[in-house]
């Protein structure tokens, strides 16, 4: 493939580097890469066995003449890593801005243990309102990092890297313990008037063999009844659960912990998984909510009404909604059987102290 236009060198057990001589443009290099990948994917027969090779390629556009060879290999390795993480068997183009963002996220991940020790993390709460009378029926716990340099960080800035490094286990346990302890204090003071505590359960937490024991211990120490805790499961997560993880969730539900399928938008729902999980409710977002606004596209509106009507008629569980932006959305959600909602229309996320003040004033 590379013939007279490139120089190939083996730089590792299963790694090769190619220097392209004076390429016309990036597209011509990509064309060569795609040709090589396609040829390597063709099976070579050894006896009756057809053996093919899949390749992940990192492309770095940089003059090699006079450059730092070690730096070129480093950024090439970084780019190969992107290609593998993006799905393997493909190529990626080096982007210094992406590497800078990656480096920032990994620096954040590395400093999380120290930040926990220094008390930089906190839990804020977004109220969930009844659409019937607008009273608060639950609060969703949301992790916040009061970073000394970057200010308040939301999980989208650091959570994905913590899952890769394993720090999510410690951070997730701290979040559950802290939120349950706070909810236990509310329950001790306000009894049944206290809101249900809702929080996300991540894929990494579902892998923990002691998940059930940890949750039961935390509830017991916090003095919080199991029925006052609700775990939200992302619909993509549910599709990946194995039988053992499903059994753990079933045990938690048997103890009274509520389970809600989260972020159910316009996508179809896996009926088999729904039957396997002891689900107490489903939460809708995206077009399923915004399609009900007065300015929504007619097609989105039709799809939203159809989905919510089907859910109310078939699922026989509590229907919830998040990211509600307008009164029209809230009103139409209620008409279609949704009982609880949260989002900017009802107010922003607040601190535990604000929740206590509102409870003291009966909301």
mmCIF file of C-alpha atoms in Angstrom, residues 6-349:
data_model
loop_
_atom_site.group_PDB
_atom_site.id
_atom_site.type_symbol
_atom_site.label_atom_id
_atom_site.label_comp_id
_atom_site.label_asym_id
_atom_site.label_seq_id
_atom_site.Cartn_x
_atom_site.Cartn_y
_atom_site.Cartn_z
ATOM 1 C CA UNK A 6 5.915 5.698 2.922
ATOM 2 C CA UNK A 7 8.461 4.099 5.219
ATOM 3 C CA UNK A 8 7.216 1.375 7.569
ATOM 4 C CA UNK A 9 8.847 0.378 10.853
ATOM 5 C CA UNK A 10 7.854 -2.109 13.528
ATOM 6 C CA UNK A 11 7.815 -0.256 16.849
ATOM 7 C CA UNK A 12 6.181 -2.843 19.131
ATOM 8 C CA UNK A 13 4.857 -6.394 19.376
ATOM 9 C CA UNK A 14 1.745 -5.494 17.403
ATOM 10 C CA UNK A 15 2.455 -1.860 16.539
ATOM 11 C CA UNK A 16 3.819 -0.321 13.363
ATOM 12 C CA UNK A 17 4.688 3.224 12.443
ATOM 13 C CA UNK A 18 4.554 4.734 8.948
ATOM 14 C CA UNK A 19 6.219 7.934 7.771
ATOM 15 C CA UNK A 20 4.520 9.365 4.674
ATOM 16 C CA UNK A 21 6.851 11.217 2.309
ATOM 17 C CA UNK A 22 5.539 14.652 1.318
ATOM 18 C CA UNK A 23 1.810 13.852 1.258
ATOM 19 C CA UNK A 24 -0.378 16.069 -0.901
ATOM 20 C CA UNK A 25 -2.937 16.578 1.869
ATOM 21 C CA UNK A 26 -4.563 14.855 4.822
ATOM 22 C CA UNK A 27 -7.223 13.225 2.656
ATOM 23 C CA UNK A 28 -4.559 11.396 0.637
ATOM 24 C CA UNK A 29 -3.056 9.994 3.859
ATOM 25 C CA UNK A 30 -6.478 8.883 5.052
ATOM 26 C CA UNK A 31 -6.990 7.153 1.701
ATOM 27 C CA UNK A 32 -3.789 5.149 2.188
ATOM 28 C CA UNK A 33 -4.768 4.229 5.744
ATOM 29 C CA UNK A 34 -8.212 3.031 4.680
ATOM 30 C CA UNK A 35 -6.709 0.957 1.879
ATOM 31 C CA UNK A 36 -4.269 -0.728 4.298
ATOM 32 C CA UNK A 37 -7.009 -1.395 6.850
ATOM 33 C CA UNK A 38 -9.236 -2.913 4.170
ATOM 34 C CA UNK A 39 -6.480 -5.215 2.893
ATOM 35 C CA UNK A 40 -5.533 -6.399 6.376
ATOM 36 C CA UNK A 41 -9.192 -7.222 7.024
ATOM 37 C CA UNK A 42 -9.141 -9.716 4.139
ATOM 38 C CA UNK A 43 -8.741 -13.231 5.629
ATOM 39 C CA UNK A 44 -5.540 -15.176 5.042
ATOM 40 C CA UNK A 45 -6.189 -18.917 5.076
ATOM 41 C CA UNK A 46 -4.065 -21.242 7.154
ATOM 42 C CA UNK A 47 -5.525 -24.630 6.374
ATOM 43 C CA UNK A 48 -9.255 -24.195 6.741
ATOM 44 C CA UNK A 49 -8.966 -21.190 9.072
ATOM 45 C CA UNK A 50 -9.400 -17.711 7.638
ATOM 46 C CA UNK A 51 -7.424 -15.235 9.743
ATOM 47 C CA UNK A 52 -7.915 -11.476 9.439
ATOM 48 C CA UNK A 53 -6.446 -8.521 11.295
ATOM 49 C CA UNK A 54 -8.341 -5.493 12.587
ATOM 50 C CA UNK A 55 -6.322 -2.313 12.912
ATOM 51 C CA UNK A 56 -6.685 0.868 14.938
ATOM 52 C CA UNK A 57 -4.786 3.779 13.384
ATOM 53 C CA UNK A 58 -3.717 7.133 14.720
ATOM 54 C CA UNK A 59 -2.888 9.791 12.101
ATOM 55 C CA UNK A 60 -0.620 12.676 13.084
ATOM 56 C CA UNK A 61 -0.188 15.543 10.635
ATOM 57 C CA UNK A 62 3.233 16.992 11.432
ATOM 58 C CA UNK A 63 6.543 17.565 9.692
ATOM 59 C CA UNK A 64 8.866 14.759 10.774
ATOM 60 C CA UNK A 65 11.996 16.510 9.531
ATOM 61 C CA UNK A 66 13.595 18.276 12.503
ATOM 62 C CA UNK A 67 10.830 17.212 14.888
ATOM 63 C CA UNK A 68 11.202 15.404 18.201
ATOM 64 C CA UNK A 69 10.881 11.694 17.340
ATOM 65 C CA UNK A 70 9.810 10.710 20.856
ATOM 66 C CA UNK A 71 7.077 13.371 20.836
ATOM 67 C CA UNK A 72 5.814 12.175 17.447
ATOM 68 C CA UNK A 73 5.564 8.607 18.737
ATOM 69 C CA UNK A 74 3.854 9.820 21.906
ATOM 70 C CA UNK A 75 1.106 11.743 20.106
ATOM 71 C CA UNK A 76 0.718 8.874 17.636
ATOM 72 C CA UNK A 77 0.161 6.538 20.587
ATOM 73 C CA UNK A 78 -2.377 8.953 22.078
ATOM 74 C CA UNK A 79 -4.262 9.042 18.774
ATOM 75 C CA UNK A 80 -4.262 5.248 18.451
ATOM 76 C CA UNK A 81 -5.791 5.159 21.920
ATOM 77 C CA UNK A 82 -8.607 7.419 20.717
ATOM 78 C CA UNK A 83 -9.256 5.122 17.771
ATOM 79 C CA UNK A 84 -9.501 2.123 20.110
ATOM 80 C CA UNK A 85 -11.792 3.901 22.562
ATOM 81 C CA UNK A 86 -14.000 5.146 19.736
ATOM 82 C CA UNK A 87 -14.784 1.594 18.678
ATOM 83 C CA UNK A 88 -11.591 -0.032 17.349
ATOM 84 C CA UNK A 89 -10.957 -1.084 13.736
ATOM 85 C CA UNK A 90 -10.900 2.562 12.630
ATOM 86 C CA UNK A 91 -8.645 5.592 12.353
ATOM 87 C CA UNK A 92 -8.485 8.815 14.363
ATOM 88 C CA UNK A 93 -6.837 12.139 13.556
ATOM 89 C CA UNK A 94 -4.640 13.803 16.151
ATOM 90 C CA UNK A 95 -6.231 16.879 17.706
ATOM 91 C CA UNK A 96 -4.121 18.854 20.211
ATOM 92 C CA UNK A 97 -7.264 20.419 21.697
ATOM 93 C CA UNK A 98 -8.729 16.963 22.364
ATOM 94 C CA UNK A 99 -5.483 15.856 24.012
ATOM 95 C CA UNK A 100 -5.541 18.983 26.175
ATOM 96 C CA UNK A 101 -9.106 18.244 27.259
ATOM 97 C CA UNK A 102 -8.205 14.607 27.979
ATOM 98 C CA UNK A 103 -5.214 15.687 30.037
ATOM 99 C CA UNK A 104 -7.353 18.091 32.055
ATOM 100 C CA UNK A 105 -9.905 15.351 32.783
ATOM 101 C CA UNK A 106 -7.244 12.867 33.889
ATOM 102 C CA UNK A 107 -5.629 15.491 36.134
ATOM 103 C CA UNK A 108 -9.068 16.029 37.677
ATOM 104 C CA UNK A 109 -9.538 12.276 38.137
ATOM 105 C CA UNK A 110 -6.132 11.940 39.798
ATOM 106 C CA UNK A 111 -6.977 14.698 42.294
ATOM 107 C CA UNK A 112 -10.381 13.299 43.305
ATOM 108 C CA UNK A 113 -9.130 11.229 46.296
ATOM 109 C CA UNK A 114 -7.449 14.312 47.728
ATOM 110 C CA UNK A 115 -10.511 16.429 47.014
ATOM 111 C CA UNK A 116 -12.645 13.953 48.959
ATOM 112 C CA UNK A 117 -10.262 14.216 51.903
ATOM 113 C CA UNK A 118 -10.393 18.012 51.719
ATOM 114 C CA UNK A 119 -14.223 18.109 51.663
ATOM 115 C CA UNK A 120 -14.454 19.690 48.216
ATOM 116 C CA UNK A 121 -17.396 17.522 47.133
ATOM 117 C CA UNK A 122 -21.006 18.161 48.080
ATOM 118 C CA UNK A 123 -24.470 16.937 47.154
ATOM 119 C CA UNK A 124 -27.059 19.375 45.828
ATOM 120 C CA UNK A 125 -30.697 18.480 45.247
ATOM 121 C CA UNK A 126 -33.202 19.104 42.466
ATOM 122 C CA UNK A 127 -36.819 18.975 43.675
ATOM 123 C CA UNK A 128 -39.280 16.684 41.893
ATOM 124 C CA UNK A 129 -42.796 18.162 41.886
ATOM 125 C CA UNK A 130 -46.186 16.483 41.786
ATOM 126 C CA UNK A 131 -47.966 17.636 38.630
ATOM 127 C CA UNK A 132 -51.302 17.335 40.403
ATOM 128 C CA UNK A 133 -50.712 19.938 43.123
ATOM 129 C CA UNK A 134 -47.091 21.074 42.516
ATOM 130 C CA UNK A 135 -45.899 19.914 45.951
ATOM 131 C CA UNK A 136 -42.419 18.382 46.203
ATOM 132 C CA UNK A 137 -42.514 14.593 46.365
ATOM 133 C CA UNK A 138 -38.818 13.776 45.905
ATOM 134 C CA UNK A 139 -35.365 15.286 45.487
ATOM 135 C CA UNK A 140 -32.707 14.086 43.069
ATOM 136 C CA UNK A 141 -29.208 14.093 44.543
ATOM 137 C CA UNK A 142 -26.635 15.624 42.211
ATOM 138 C CA UNK A 143 -22.889 15.532 42.810
ATOM 139 C CA UNK A 144 -20.953 18.820 42.766
ATOM 140 C CA UNK A 145 -17.218 19.498 43.077
ATOM 141 C CA UNK A 146 -16.198 22.862 44.517
ATOM 142 C CA UNK A 147 -12.829 22.893 42.767
ATOM 143 C CA UNK A 148 -10.324 25.449 44.114
ATOM 144 C CA UNK A 149 -9.248 26.464 40.576
ATOM 145 C CA UNK A 150 -12.149 25.652 38.248
ATOM 146 C CA UNK A 151 -15.085 26.577 40.464
ATOM 147 C CA UNK A 152 -18.163 24.359 40.768
ATOM 148 C CA UNK A 153 -17.896 21.310 38.486
ATOM 149 C CA UNK A 154 -20.788 19.064 37.473
ATOM 150 C CA UNK A 155 -20.267 15.315 36.883
ATOM 151 C CA UNK A 156 -20.080 15.675 33.099
ATOM 152 C CA UNK A 157 -16.675 17.306 33.637
ATOM 153 C CA UNK A 158 -15.088 14.381 35.492
ATOM 154 C CA UNK A 159 -17.338 11.352 35.914
ATOM 155 C CA UNK A 160 -16.421 9.527 32.691
ATOM 156 C CA UNK A 161 -12.716 9.513 33.613
ATOM 157 C CA UNK A 162 -13.428 8.324 37.153
ATOM 158 C CA UNK A 163 -15.162 5.300 35.627
ATOM 159 C CA UNK A 164 -12.043 4.486 33.612
ATOM 160 C CA UNK A 165 -9.701 4.856 36.582
ATOM 161 C CA UNK A 166 -11.921 3.116 39.132
ATOM 162 C CA UNK A 167 -12.160 6.185 41.377
ATOM 163 C CA UNK A 168 -15.913 6.109 40.737
ATOM 164 C CA UNK A 169 -16.237 3.280 43.289
ATOM 165 C CA UNK A 170 -15.030 5.403 46.206
ATOM 166 C CA UNK A 171 -16.730 8.559 44.953
ATOM 167 C CA UNK A 172 -20.023 6.756 44.339
ATOM 168 C CA UNK A 173 -20.029 5.190 47.793
ATOM 169 C CA UNK A 174 -19.336 8.593 49.362
ATOM 170 C CA UNK A 175 -22.213 10.148 47.392
ATOM 171 C CA UNK A 176 -24.695 7.455 48.452
ATOM 172 C CA UNK A 177 -23.589 7.632 52.098
ATOM 173 C CA UNK A 178 -23.748 11.435 52.201
ATOM 174 C CA UNK A 179 -27.119 11.751 50.472
ATOM 175 C CA UNK A 180 -28.705 8.959 52.555
ATOM 176 C CA UNK A 181 -27.372 10.464 55.782
ATOM 177 C CA UNK A 182 -28.907 13.816 54.827
ATOM 178 C CA UNK A 183 -32.200 12.192 53.798
ATOM 179 C CA UNK A 184 -32.220 10.261 57.066
ATOM 180 C CA UNK A 185 -31.994 13.547 58.989
ATOM 181 C CA UNK A 186 -34.920 14.964 57.016
ATOM 182 C CA UNK A 187 -36.941 11.813 57.665
ATOM 183 C CA UNK A 188 -36.182 11.896 61.392
ATOM 184 C CA UNK A 189 -37.357 15.512 61.605
ATOM 185 C CA UNK A 190 -40.257 15.588 59.145
ATOM 186 C CA UNK A 191 -41.405 11.967 58.892
ATOM 187 C CA UNK A 192 -43.650 11.210 55.927
ATOM 188 C CA UNK A 193 -43.447 14.844 54.830
ATOM 189 C CA UNK A 194 -39.786 14.284 53.915
ATOM 190 C CA UNK A 195 -39.107 13.787 50.198
ATOM 191 C CA UNK A 196 -37.980 10.520 48.631
ATOM 192 C CA UNK A 197 -34.256 10.569 47.837
ATOM 193 C CA UNK A 198 -33.494 9.785 44.203
ATOM 194 C CA UNK A 199 -30.007 9.277 42.763
ATOM 195 C CA UNK A 200 -28.237 7.713 39.785
ATOM 196 C CA UNK A 201 -26.782 4.223 39.958
ATOM 197 C CA UNK A 202 -23.806 3.872 37.603
ATOM 198 C CA UNK A 203 -22.637 0.860 35.631
ATOM 199 C CA UNK A 204 -19.504 0.651 37.792
ATOM 200 C CA UNK A 205 -21.572 0.559 40.974
ATOM 201 C CA UNK A 206 -23.652 -2.284 39.535
ATOM 202 C CA UNK A 207 -20.432 -4.279 39.132
ATOM 203 C CA UNK A 208 -19.681 -4.105 42.851
ATOM 204 C CA UNK A 209 -20.225 -7.539 44.465
ATOM 205 C CA UNK A 210 -21.150 -5.884 47.775
ATOM 206 C CA UNK A 211 -23.707 -3.488 46.304
ATOM 207 C CA UNK A 212 -26.676 -4.936 48.193
ATOM 208 C CA UNK A 213 -24.796 -5.189 51.506
ATOM 209 C CA UNK A 214 -23.424 -1.637 51.135
ATOM 210 C CA UNK A 215 -26.838 -0.127 50.416
ATOM 211 C CA UNK A 216 -28.485 -1.950 53.335
ATOM 212 C CA UNK A 217 -25.681 -0.866 55.684
ATOM 213 C CA UNK A 218 -25.903 2.746 54.545
ATOM 214 C CA UNK A 219 -29.698 2.840 54.976
ATOM 215 C CA UNK A 220 -29.437 1.317 58.428
ATOM 216 C CA UNK A 221 -26.739 3.766 59.566
ATOM 217 C CA UNK A 222 -28.689 6.724 58.132
ATOM 218 C CA UNK A 223 -31.991 5.672 59.694
ATOM 219 C CA UNK A 224 -33.629 5.939 56.267
ATOM 220 C CA UNK A 225 -36.385 3.475 55.301
ATOM 221 C CA UNK A 226 -35.617 1.609 52.076
ATOM 222 C CA UNK A 227 -38.793 2.961 50.510
ATOM 223 C CA UNK A 228 -37.394 6.495 50.823
ATOM 224 C CA UNK A 229 -34.475 5.670 48.485
ATOM 225 C CA UNK A 230 -34.846 5.539 44.726
ATOM 226 C CA UNK A 231 -32.114 4.519 42.271
ATOM 227 C CA UNK A 232 -32.300 5.790 38.698
ATOM 228 C CA UNK A 233 -30.945 3.452 36.015
ATOM 229 C CA UNK A 234 -29.943 4.845 32.643
ATOM 230 C CA UNK A 235 -31.692 2.948 29.851
ATOM 231 C CA UNK A 236 -28.334 2.203 28.161
ATOM 232 C CA UNK A 237 -27.049 0.730 31.422
ATOM 233 C CA UNK A 238 -30.062 -1.564 31.751
ATOM 234 C CA UNK A 239 -29.283 -3.143 28.379
ATOM 235 C CA UNK A 240 -25.821 -4.215 29.625
ATOM 236 C CA UNK A 241 -26.796 -5.809 32.948
ATOM 237 C CA UNK A 242 -26.060 -9.517 33.368
ATOM 238 C CA UNK A 243 -28.158 -11.975 35.335
ATOM 239 C CA UNK A 244 -26.183 -11.527 38.554
ATOM 240 C CA UNK A 245 -26.533 -7.742 38.436
ATOM 241 C CA UNK A 246 -30.249 -8.042 37.691
ATOM 242 C CA UNK A 247 -30.555 -10.320 40.708
ATOM 243 C CA UNK A 248 -28.836 -7.738 42.937
ATOM 244 C CA UNK A 249 -31.280 -5.071 41.806
ATOM 245 C CA UNK A 250 -34.149 -7.476 42.395
ATOM 246 C CA UNK A 251 -32.902 -8.038 45.955
ATOM 247 C CA UNK A 252 -32.686 -4.278 46.565
ATOM 248 C CA UNK A 253 -36.222 -3.845 45.262
ATOM 249 C CA UNK A 254 -37.349 -6.692 47.494
ATOM 250 C CA UNK A 255 -36.026 -4.735 50.469
ATOM 251 C CA UNK A 256 -38.109 -1.755 49.372
ATOM 252 C CA UNK A 257 -35.651 0.357 47.355
ATOM 253 C CA UNK A 258 -37.373 1.941 44.361
ATOM 254 C CA UNK A 259 -35.937 1.527 40.843
ATOM 255 C CA UNK A 260 -36.640 3.971 38.015
ATOM 256 C CA UNK A 261 -35.578 3.730 34.373
ATOM 257 C CA UNK A 262 -34.029 7.092 33.529
ATOM 258 C CA UNK A 263 -33.599 9.115 30.339
ATOM 259 C CA UNK A 264 -36.220 7.308 28.331
ATOM 260 C CA UNK A 265 -36.593 9.531 25.284
ATOM 261 C CA UNK A 266 -38.040 8.673 21.924
ATOM 262 C CA UNK A 267 -36.099 5.410 21.623
ATOM 263 C CA UNK A 268 -37.847 2.070 21.825
ATOM 264 C CA UNK A 269 -37.726 0.288 25.134
ATOM 265 C CA UNK A 270 -36.453 -3.242 25.686
ATOM 266 C CA UNK A 271 -39.580 -5.043 26.862
ATOM 267 C CA UNK A 272 -37.652 -8.117 28.017
ATOM 268 C CA UNK A 273 -35.436 -6.064 30.328
ATOM 269 C CA UNK A 274 -38.456 -4.216 31.647
ATOM 270 C CA UNK A 275 -40.072 -7.520 32.593
ATOM 271 C CA UNK A 276 -36.860 -8.718 34.253
ATOM 272 C CA UNK A 277 -36.442 -5.602 36.408
ATOM 273 C CA UNK A 278 -38.770 -4.780 39.325
ATOM 274 C CA UNK A 279 -39.272 -1.245 38.018
ATOM 275 C CA UNK A 280 -41.305 1.243 40.070
ATOM 276 C CA UNK A 281 -41.280 3.988 37.470
ATOM 277 C CA UNK A 282 -39.861 5.395 34.231
ATOM 278 C CA UNK A 283 -38.547 8.905 33.666
ATOM 279 C CA UNK A 284 -38.882 10.614 30.292
ATOM 280 C CA UNK A 285 -36.773 13.393 28.847
ATOM 281 C CA UNK A 286 -35.767 14.912 25.524
ATOM 282 C CA UNK A 287 -38.309 14.849 22.699
ATOM 283 C CA UNK A 288 -40.773 12.906 24.837
ATOM 284 C CA UNK A 289 -41.050 16.048 26.997
ATOM 285 C CA UNK A 290 -40.191 18.937 24.670
ATOM 286 C CA UNK A 291 -42.382 17.543 21.918
ATOM 287 C CA UNK A 292 -45.357 18.630 24.035
ATOM 288 C CA UNK A 293 -44.473 22.326 24.042
ATOM 289 C CA UNK A 294 -46.693 24.689 22.071
ATOM 290 C CA UNK A 295 -43.860 25.479 19.641
ATOM 291 C CA UNK A 296 -42.843 21.842 19.089
ATOM 292 C CA UNK A 297 -42.641 20.219 15.686
ATOM 293 C CA UNK A 298 -45.838 18.320 14.810
ATOM 294 C CA UNK A 299 -43.970 15.059 14.198
ATOM 295 C CA UNK A 300 -42.218 15.278 17.581
ATOM 296 C CA UNK A 301 -45.522 16.060 19.253
ATOM 297 C CA UNK A 302 -47.222 13.047 17.692
ATOM 298 C CA UNK A 303 -44.347 10.769 18.735
ATOM 299 C CA UNK A 304 -44.324 12.140 22.300
ATOM 300 C CA UNK A 305 -48.072 11.695 22.735
ATOM 301 C CA UNK A 306 -47.907 8.162 21.333
ATOM 302 C CA UNK A 307 -45.037 7.149 23.612
ATOM 303 C CA UNK A 308 -46.555 8.571 26.780
ATOM 304 C CA UNK A 309 -50.001 7.187 25.989
ATOM 305 C CA UNK A 310 -48.502 3.746 25.440
ATOM 306 C CA UNK A 311 -46.501 3.997 28.696
ATOM 307 C CA UNK A 312 -49.558 5.012 30.714
ATOM 308 C CA UNK A 313 -51.699 2.223 29.225
ATOM 309 C CA UNK A 314 -49.170 -0.617 29.231
ATOM 310 C CA UNK A 315 -46.381 -0.184 31.784
ATOM 311 C CA UNK A 316 -48.515 0.222 34.909
ATOM 312 C CA UNK A 317 -45.757 2.083 36.785
ATOM 313 C CA UNK A 318 -45.260 5.683 37.892
ATOM 314 C CA UNK A 319 -44.394 8.033 35.020
ATOM 315 C CA UNK A 320 -41.944 10.879 35.628
ATOM 316 C CA UNK A 321 -40.328 13.593 33.515
ATOM 317 C CA UNK A 322 -37.196 15.715 33.740
ATOM 318 C CA UNK A 323 -35.870 18.870 32.070
ATOM 319 C CA UNK A 324 -39.366 20.376 31.929
ATOM 320 C CA UNK A 325 -38.993 23.890 30.526
ATOM 321 C CA UNK A 326 -42.500 25.358 30.220
ATOM 322 C CA UNK A 327 -45.915 25.360 31.842
ATOM 323 C CA UNK A 328 -47.355 23.890 28.639
ATOM 324 C CA UNK A 329 -45.045 20.893 28.900
ATOM 325 C CA UNK A 330 -45.970 20.392 32.566
ATOM 326 C CA UNK A 331 -49.714 20.656 31.873
ATOM 327 C CA UNK A 332 -49.688 18.256 28.926
ATOM 328 C CA UNK A 333 -47.471 15.761 30.748
ATOM 329 C CA UNK A 334 -50.059 15.677 33.539
ATOM 330 C CA UNK A 335 -52.850 15.140 31.000
ATOM 331 C CA UNK A 336 -50.954 12.146 29.561
ATOM 332 C CA UNK A 337 -50.485 10.407 32.933
ATOM 333 C CA UNK A 338 -47.123 11.723 34.153
ATOM 334 C CA UNK A 339 -47.331 12.293 37.914
ATOM 335 C CA UNK A 340 -43.966 13.858 38.848
ATOM 336 C CA UNK A 341 -41.605 16.250 37.066
ATOM 337 C CA UNK A 342 -38.444 18.295 37.549
ATOM 338 C CA UNK A 343 -36.482 20.830 35.549
ATOM 339 C CA UNK A 344 -35.874 24.558 35.021
ATOM 340 C CA UNK A 345 -39.610 25.337 34.985
ATOM 341 C CA UNK A 346 -39.838 24.233 38.624
ATOM 342 C CA UNK A 347 -36.544 25.781 39.717
ATOM 343 C CA UNK A 348 -32.857 24.998 39.753
ATOM 344 C CA UNK A 349 -30.856 22.586 41.920
#
